[in-house]
Amino acid sequence: MKGLMQDWSLVCHRIIDHAAIQYGKRKVVSRSIEGPIVETNYAEIRKRALKVAQRLVKDGIKPGDRVGTLAWNTWRHLEAWYGILGAGAVYHTVNPRLFPDQLIYIINHGGDRVMMTDLTFVPLLEKIADKLPAIERYVILTDRAHLPQTTLKNAVAYEDWIGEVDGNFKWVAVDENDAAGMCYTSGTTGNPKGVVYSHRSNVLHSLAAAMPDVLGLSSHDIVLPVVPLFHANSWSLAFSAPMNGAALIMPGAKLDGASVYELLDKYQVTVTAAVPTVWLMLLAHLEQHNLKLPHLERVLIGGSACPRAMMEKFQDKYDVRVTHAWGMTEMSPIGTAGQLKPEVASLGHDAKLDVQEKQGYSLFTVEMKITDDNNKELPWDGKTFGRLKVKGVAVASSYFKGEGGNILDKDGFFDTGDVATIDELGYMKITDRAKDVIKSGGEWISSIDIENIAVGHPDVAEAAVIGIVHPKWDERPLLIIIPKKDKKISKADLLKFMEGKIAKWWMPDDVIFVDEIPHTATGKILKTALREQFRDYRLPTATAAE
Ligand code: ADP
């Protein structure tokens, strides 16, 4: 027997329709690329997104065509986002922090026909445009007064371009399983691969992500997504904020501590989200100027592990609750979030932090398991490490154009490439990327655990750990440190600080102090580059062992 309910298709433009109807006046405030702060609201965003859709159709964009965006978080980017998918086309958010060769690869592989770009990236695009033959037109997200002289093909100012239509338009009809968006994985190894989100997966992921035990969004929230739209749907916020009527404060191109603080304070932001590197800048700014965060209630931290010291600072010093989350581009991206279940909510200060340091438990719509190399499931005891595999309604089933072949195991699970433990309560803890764990004497050492402890030292700004070849143990950990500005730390001092906090055999064999640690385009430590840089490095213990 079949259910007798209506078939209300899960298409993304329903989100902005709902926002305009129920929360039309809720603000969307942006730091524009041109400089001034610009205020609009969901009703206006929808109106102008309809114009974008209408204008794209007028340019011959057909359902399924890809439209690229190379842009910061602003109201115009949000309009473009909803306009593109409302035209039945596929938004392809490109990460401008990638190297030019990667950009060329991604834009061509994605087959983008139109590129909508911020002023910031016009010079960058001009340099590579002759290698992007499929792009028919560049829409610069600005008005005529700010449009620069440019060699970009058919370049037009966004405001002029949408000004050519009246907005009297209906969203192009699509099936909920049609593609809505596309985002390439960072590709720290091999070529980047395209993840293709469907309307249905986006809608369901946003519903799941907004639930109280995940992001917990409501129309009372004022959300500052520092995490960019090009970083996996800004962790669902581009959908889940309008869906729930939360106001949006868009930071534009300025993500430094002072600029982020200014918006948090001025617009009384209640929820914000970004990778740890952004928060390092904010916390440094707060400390330097002795500032407080009286309005901010919650900060969502993910993309790489949130150091314990960062959690303590937010929670104890600024009274801002940290939600540690984990996910990946292939998961739309949220997989787990670290709210405190009742079983752990009344633990003491340090025990609670132990729980929060884990990456959290899976949200509804995501299943997870840990396995050994033979796909045998491992116990959820909080100790046993295994390959973390996931399955769910917003998890990739394959990459664009079949790159990488079959990516699911025989039970339909996707191997995340992460190594993790899961405890009895379901809290998952990433112990490493499979390729970054240090294999010492047949046992695994978590580089992330060591990094987290090292950054707890008051004079350490950033820490990275990589495995260095060792004649006796195969690999041993090397700790690479950036000291805080004007601080000097010695190797002995640092090792003493770490003593007792990790197992003896996990202690780094050497410590090196540097001025810079390379990062990926999404703000993670670029371990491949570090491994290359220190390829010929000899540990003092290696010489001793020979
Ligand atoms: P991105 O666009 O963020 O680089 P990826 O999909 O390439 O997205 O990265 C996903 C990976 O980032 C995960 O597989 C995991 O290794 C890492 N990651 C994400 N969140 C966390 C977290 N909270 N703690 C540790 N690692 C994380």
PDB file of C-alpha atoms in Angstrom, residues 209-345:
ATOM      1  CA  ALA A 209      21.883  20.564   9.690  1.00  0.00           C
ATOM      2  CA  ALA A 210      19.535  23.152  11.177  1.00  0.00           C
ATOM      3  CA  MET A 211      18.162  20.803  13.845  1.00  0.00           C
ATOM      4  CA  PRO A 212      18.615  21.811  17.495  1.00  0.00           C
ATOM      5  CA  ASP A 213      21.414  19.333  18.205  1.00  0.00           C
ATOM      6  CA  VAL A 214      23.375  20.375  15.130  1.00  0.00           C
ATOM      7  CA  LEU A 215      23.363  24.099  14.210  1.00  0.00           C
ATOM      8  CA  GLY A 216      20.131  24.808  16.064  1.00  0.00           C
ATOM      9  CA  LEU A 217      19.097  27.728  13.863  1.00  0.00           C
ATOM     10  CA  SER A 218      15.972  29.806  14.323  1.00  0.00           C
ATOM     11  CA  SER A 219      14.530  33.115  13.189  1.00  0.00           C
ATOM     12  CA  HIS A 220      15.998  34.641  16.358  1.00  0.00           C
ATOM     13  CA  ASP A 221      19.513  33.984  15.144  1.00  0.00           C
ATOM     14  CA  ILE A 222      21.817  36.369  13.390  1.00  0.00           C
ATOM     15  CA  VAL A 223      24.357  34.285  11.521  1.00  0.00           C
ATOM     16  CA  LEU A 224      27.790  35.303  10.277  1.00  0.00           C
ATOM     17  CA  PRO A 225      29.080  32.669   7.865  1.00  0.00           C
ATOM     18  CA  VAL A 226      32.788  33.407   7.703  1.00  0.00           C
ATOM     19  CA  VAL A 227      33.035  30.037   5.989  1.00  0.00           C
ATOM     20  CA  PRO A 228      32.688  30.916   2.296  1.00  0.00           C
ATOM     21  CA  LEU A 229      29.946  29.747  -0.048  1.00  0.00           C
ATOM     22  CA  PHE A 230      32.725  28.116  -2.085  1.00  0.00           C
ATOM     23  CA  HIS A 231      33.652  25.971   0.905  1.00  0.00           C
ATOM     24  CA  ALA A 232      31.029  23.215   0.534  1.00  0.00           C
ATOM     25  CA  ASN A 233      27.822  25.297   0.600  1.00  0.00           C
ATOM     26  CA  SER A 234      29.180  27.389   3.475  1.00  0.00           C
ATOM     27  CA  TRP A 235      28.443  24.355   5.655  1.00  0.00           C
ATOM     28  CA  SER A 236      24.766  24.503   4.642  1.00  0.00           C
ATOM     29  CA  LEU A 237      24.279  28.058   5.922  1.00  0.00           C
ATOM     30  CA  ALA A 238      23.389  29.461   2.483  1.00  0.00           C
ATOM     31  CA  PHE A 239      20.331  27.199   2.710  1.00  0.00           C
ATOM     32  CA  SER A 240      19.697  26.580   6.383  1.00  0.00           C
ATOM     33  CA  ALA A 241      19.795  30.268   7.412  1.00  0.00           C
ATOM     34  CA  PRO A 242      17.061  31.439   4.969  1.00  0.00           C
ATOM     35  CA  MET A 243      15.117  28.213   5.536  1.00  0.00           C
ATOM     36  CA  ASN A 244      14.881  29.093   9.237  1.00  0.00           C
ATOM     37  CA  GLY A 245      14.623  32.835   8.883  1.00  0.00           C
ATOM     38  CA  ALA A 246      17.968  33.544  10.498  1.00  0.00           C
ATOM     39  CA  ALA A 247      19.440  36.885   9.437  1.00  0.00           C
ATOM     40  CA  LEU A 248      22.712  36.717   7.520  1.00  0.00           C
ATOM     41  CA  ILE A 249      25.750  38.924   7.963  1.00  0.00           C
ATOM     42  CA  MET A 250      28.090  38.378   5.019  1.00  0.00           C
ATOM     43  CA  PRO A 251      31.752  39.271   5.572  1.00  0.00           C
ATOM     44  CA  GLY A 252      32.800  39.899   1.963  1.00  0.00           C
ATOM     45  CA  ALA A 253      36.540  39.741   1.371  1.00  0.00           C
ATOM     46  CA  LYS A 254      37.704  40.753   4.845  1.00  0.00           C
ATOM     47  CA  LEU A 255      38.201  37.797   7.151  1.00  0.00           C
ATOM     48  CA  ASP A 256      40.886  39.214   9.454  1.00  0.00           C
ATOM     49  CA  GLY A 257      40.299  39.445  13.202  1.00  0.00           C
ATOM     50  CA  ALA A 258      39.427  43.160  13.297  1.00  0.00           C
ATOM     51  CA  SER A 259      36.948  42.972  10.397  1.00  0.00           C
ATOM     52  CA  VAL A 260      35.195  39.867  11.702  1.00  0.00           C
ATOM     53  CA  TYR A 261      35.002  41.370  15.183  1.00  0.00           C
ATOM     54  CA  GLU A 262      33.506  44.574  13.807  1.00  0.00           C
ATOM     55  CA  LEU A 263      30.615  42.644  12.215  1.00  0.00           C
ATOM     56  CA  LEU A 264      30.095  40.341  15.221  1.00  0.00           C
ATOM     57  CA  ASP A 265      29.801  43.329  17.476  1.00  0.00           C
ATOM     58  CA  LYS A 266      27.920  45.819  15.318  1.00  0.00           C
ATOM     59  CA  TYR A 267      25.265  43.374  14.110  1.00  0.00           C
ATOM     60  CA  GLN A 268      24.958  41.448  17.383  1.00  0.00           C
ATOM     61  CA  VAL A 269      25.683  38.147  15.704  1.00  0.00           C
ATOM     62  CA  THR A 270      24.518  35.081  17.676  1.00  0.00           C
ATOM     63  CA  VAL A 271      25.996  32.248  15.579  1.00  0.00           C
ATOM     64  CA  THR A 272      29.129  32.151  13.468  1.00  0.00           C
ATOM     65  CA  ALA A 273      31.076  29.467  11.616  1.00  0.00           C
ATOM     66  CA  ALA A 274      34.598  29.050  10.247  1.00  0.00           C
ATOM     67  CA  VAL A 275      37.785  26.999  10.219  1.00  0.00           C
ATOM     68  CA  PRO A 276      40.174  27.252  13.213  1.00  0.00           C
ATOM     69  CA  THR A 277      42.665  29.553  11.421  1.00  0.00           C
ATOM     70  CA  VAL A 278      40.004  32.282  11.219  1.00  0.00           C
ATOM     71  CA  TRP A 279      39.372  31.987  14.956  1.00  0.00           C
ATOM     72  CA  LEU A 280      43.082  32.225  15.742  1.00  0.00           C
ATOM     73  CA  MET A 281      43.014  35.661  14.077  1.00  0.00           C
ATOM     74  CA  LEU A 282      39.866  36.730  15.916  1.00  0.00           C
ATOM     75  CA  LEU A 283      41.063  35.553  19.324  1.00  0.00           C
ATOM     76  CA  ALA A 284      44.404  37.316  18.848  1.00  0.00           C
ATOM     77  CA  HIS A 285      42.542  40.518  18.009  1.00  0.00           C
ATOM     78  CA  LEU A 286      40.257  40.217  21.042  1.00  0.00           C
ATOM     79  CA  GLU A 287      43.196  39.694  23.357  1.00  0.00           C
ATOM     80  CA  GLN A 288      45.255  42.464  21.896  1.00  0.00           C
ATOM     81  CA  HIS A 289      42.460  45.009  22.309  1.00  0.00           C
ATOM     82  CA  ASN A 290      40.870  43.569  25.410  1.00  0.00           C
ATOM     83  CA  LEU A 291      37.479  43.078  23.737  1.00  0.00           C
ATOM     84  CA  LYS A 292      34.451  40.949  24.647  1.00  0.00           C
ATOM     85  CA  LEU A 293      31.786  39.082  22.672  1.00  0.00           C
ATOM     86  CA  PRO A 294      28.585  39.848  24.589  1.00  0.00           C
ATOM     87  CA  HIS A 295      26.124  38.879  21.825  1.00  0.00           C
ATOM     88  CA  LEU A 296      27.728  35.799  20.356  1.00  0.00           C
ATOM     89  CA  GLU A 297      26.186  32.561  21.660  1.00  0.00           C
ATOM     90  CA  ARG A 298      27.689  29.836  19.515  1.00  0.00           C
ATOM     91  CA  VAL A 299      30.626  29.300  17.220  1.00  0.00           C
ATOM     92  CA  LEU A 300      30.746  26.411  14.781  1.00  0.00           C
ATOM     93  CA  ILE A 301      34.290  25.175  14.205  1.00  0.00           C
ATOM     94  CA  GLY A 302      35.267  22.544  11.657  1.00  0.00           C
ATOM     95  CA  GLY A 303      37.239  21.896   8.508  1.00  0.00           C
ATOM     96  CA  SER A 304      40.142  20.821  10.668  1.00  0.00           C
ATOM     97  CA  ALA A 305      40.375  19.863  14.322  1.00  0.00           C
ATOM     98  CA  CYS A 306      39.474  22.550  16.835  1.00  0.00           C
ATOM     99  CA  PRO A 307      42.297  22.757  19.385  1.00  0.00           C
ATOM    100  CA  ARG A 308      41.251  22.331  23.007  1.00  0.00           C
ATOM    101  CA  ALA A 309      42.885  25.637  23.917  1.00  0.00           C
ATOM    102  CA  MET A 310      40.624  27.395  21.403  1.00  0.00           C
ATOM    103  CA  MET A 311      37.512  25.805  22.906  1.00  0.00           C
ATOM    104  CA  GLU A 312      38.564  26.782  26.386  1.00  0.00           C
ATOM    105  CA  LYS A 313      39.187  30.334  25.336  1.00  0.00           C
ATOM    106  CA  PHE A 314      35.823  30.750  23.610  1.00  0.00           C
ATOM    107  CA  GLN A 315      33.868  29.064  26.371  1.00  0.00           C
ATOM    108  CA  ASP A 316      35.647  30.124  29.547  1.00  0.00           C
ATOM    109  CA  LYS A 317      36.863  33.570  28.622  1.00  0.00           C
ATOM    110  CA  TYR A 318      34.177  34.788  26.200  1.00  0.00           C
ATOM    111  CA  ASP A 319      31.178  32.664  27.226  1.00  0.00           C
ATOM    112  CA  VAL A 320      30.622  31.460  23.665  1.00  0.00           C
ATOM    113  CA  ARG A 321      29.658  27.800  23.226  1.00  0.00           C
ATOM    114  CA  VAL A 322      31.749  25.865  20.714  1.00  0.00           C
ATOM    115  CA  THR A 323      30.134  23.329  18.395  1.00  0.00           C
ATOM    116  CA  HIS A 324      32.903  21.230  16.960  1.00  0.00           C
ATOM    117  CA  ALA A 325      31.800  19.712  13.665  1.00  0.00           C
ATOM    118  CA  TRP A 326      33.276  17.455  11.057  1.00  0.00           C
ATOM    119  CA  GLY A 327      32.419  16.885   7.450  1.00  0.00           C
ATOM    120  CA  MET A 328      33.683  17.004   3.941  1.00  0.00           C
ATOM    121  CA  THR A 329      32.797  18.340   0.518  1.00  0.00           C
ATOM    122  CA  GLU A 330      31.489  14.869  -0.380  1.00  0.00           C
ATOM    123  CA  MET A 331      29.018  15.102   2.546  1.00  0.00           C
ATOM    124  CA  SER A 332      27.406  18.440   1.646  1.00  0.00           C
ATOM    125  CA  PRO A 333      29.378  18.833   4.052  1.00  0.00           C
ATOM    126  CA  ILE A 334      28.258  18.231   7.682  1.00  0.00           C
ATOM    127  CA  GLY A 335      28.687  14.688   9.019  1.00  0.00           C
ATOM    128  CA  THR A 336      28.886  15.113  12.777  1.00  0.00           C
ATOM    129  CA  ALA A 337      28.426  17.845  15.357  1.00  0.00           C
ATOM    130  CA  GLY A 338      29.553  17.853  18.946  1.00  0.00           C
ATOM    131  CA  GLN A 339      26.601  18.952  21.059  1.00  0.00           C
ATOM    132  CA  LEU A 340      26.537  17.508  24.553  1.00  0.00           C
ATOM    133  CA  LYS A 341      24.088  14.637  24.971  1.00  0.00           C
ATOM    134  CA  PRO A 342      22.352  14.387  28.374  1.00  0.00           C
ATOM    135  CA  GLU A 343      24.750  11.598  29.382  1.00  0.00           C
ATOM    136  CA  VAL A 344      27.684  14.015  29.273  1.00  0.00           C
ATOM    137  CA  ALA A 345      26.056  17.395  29.880  1.00  0.00           C
TER     138      ALA A 345
END
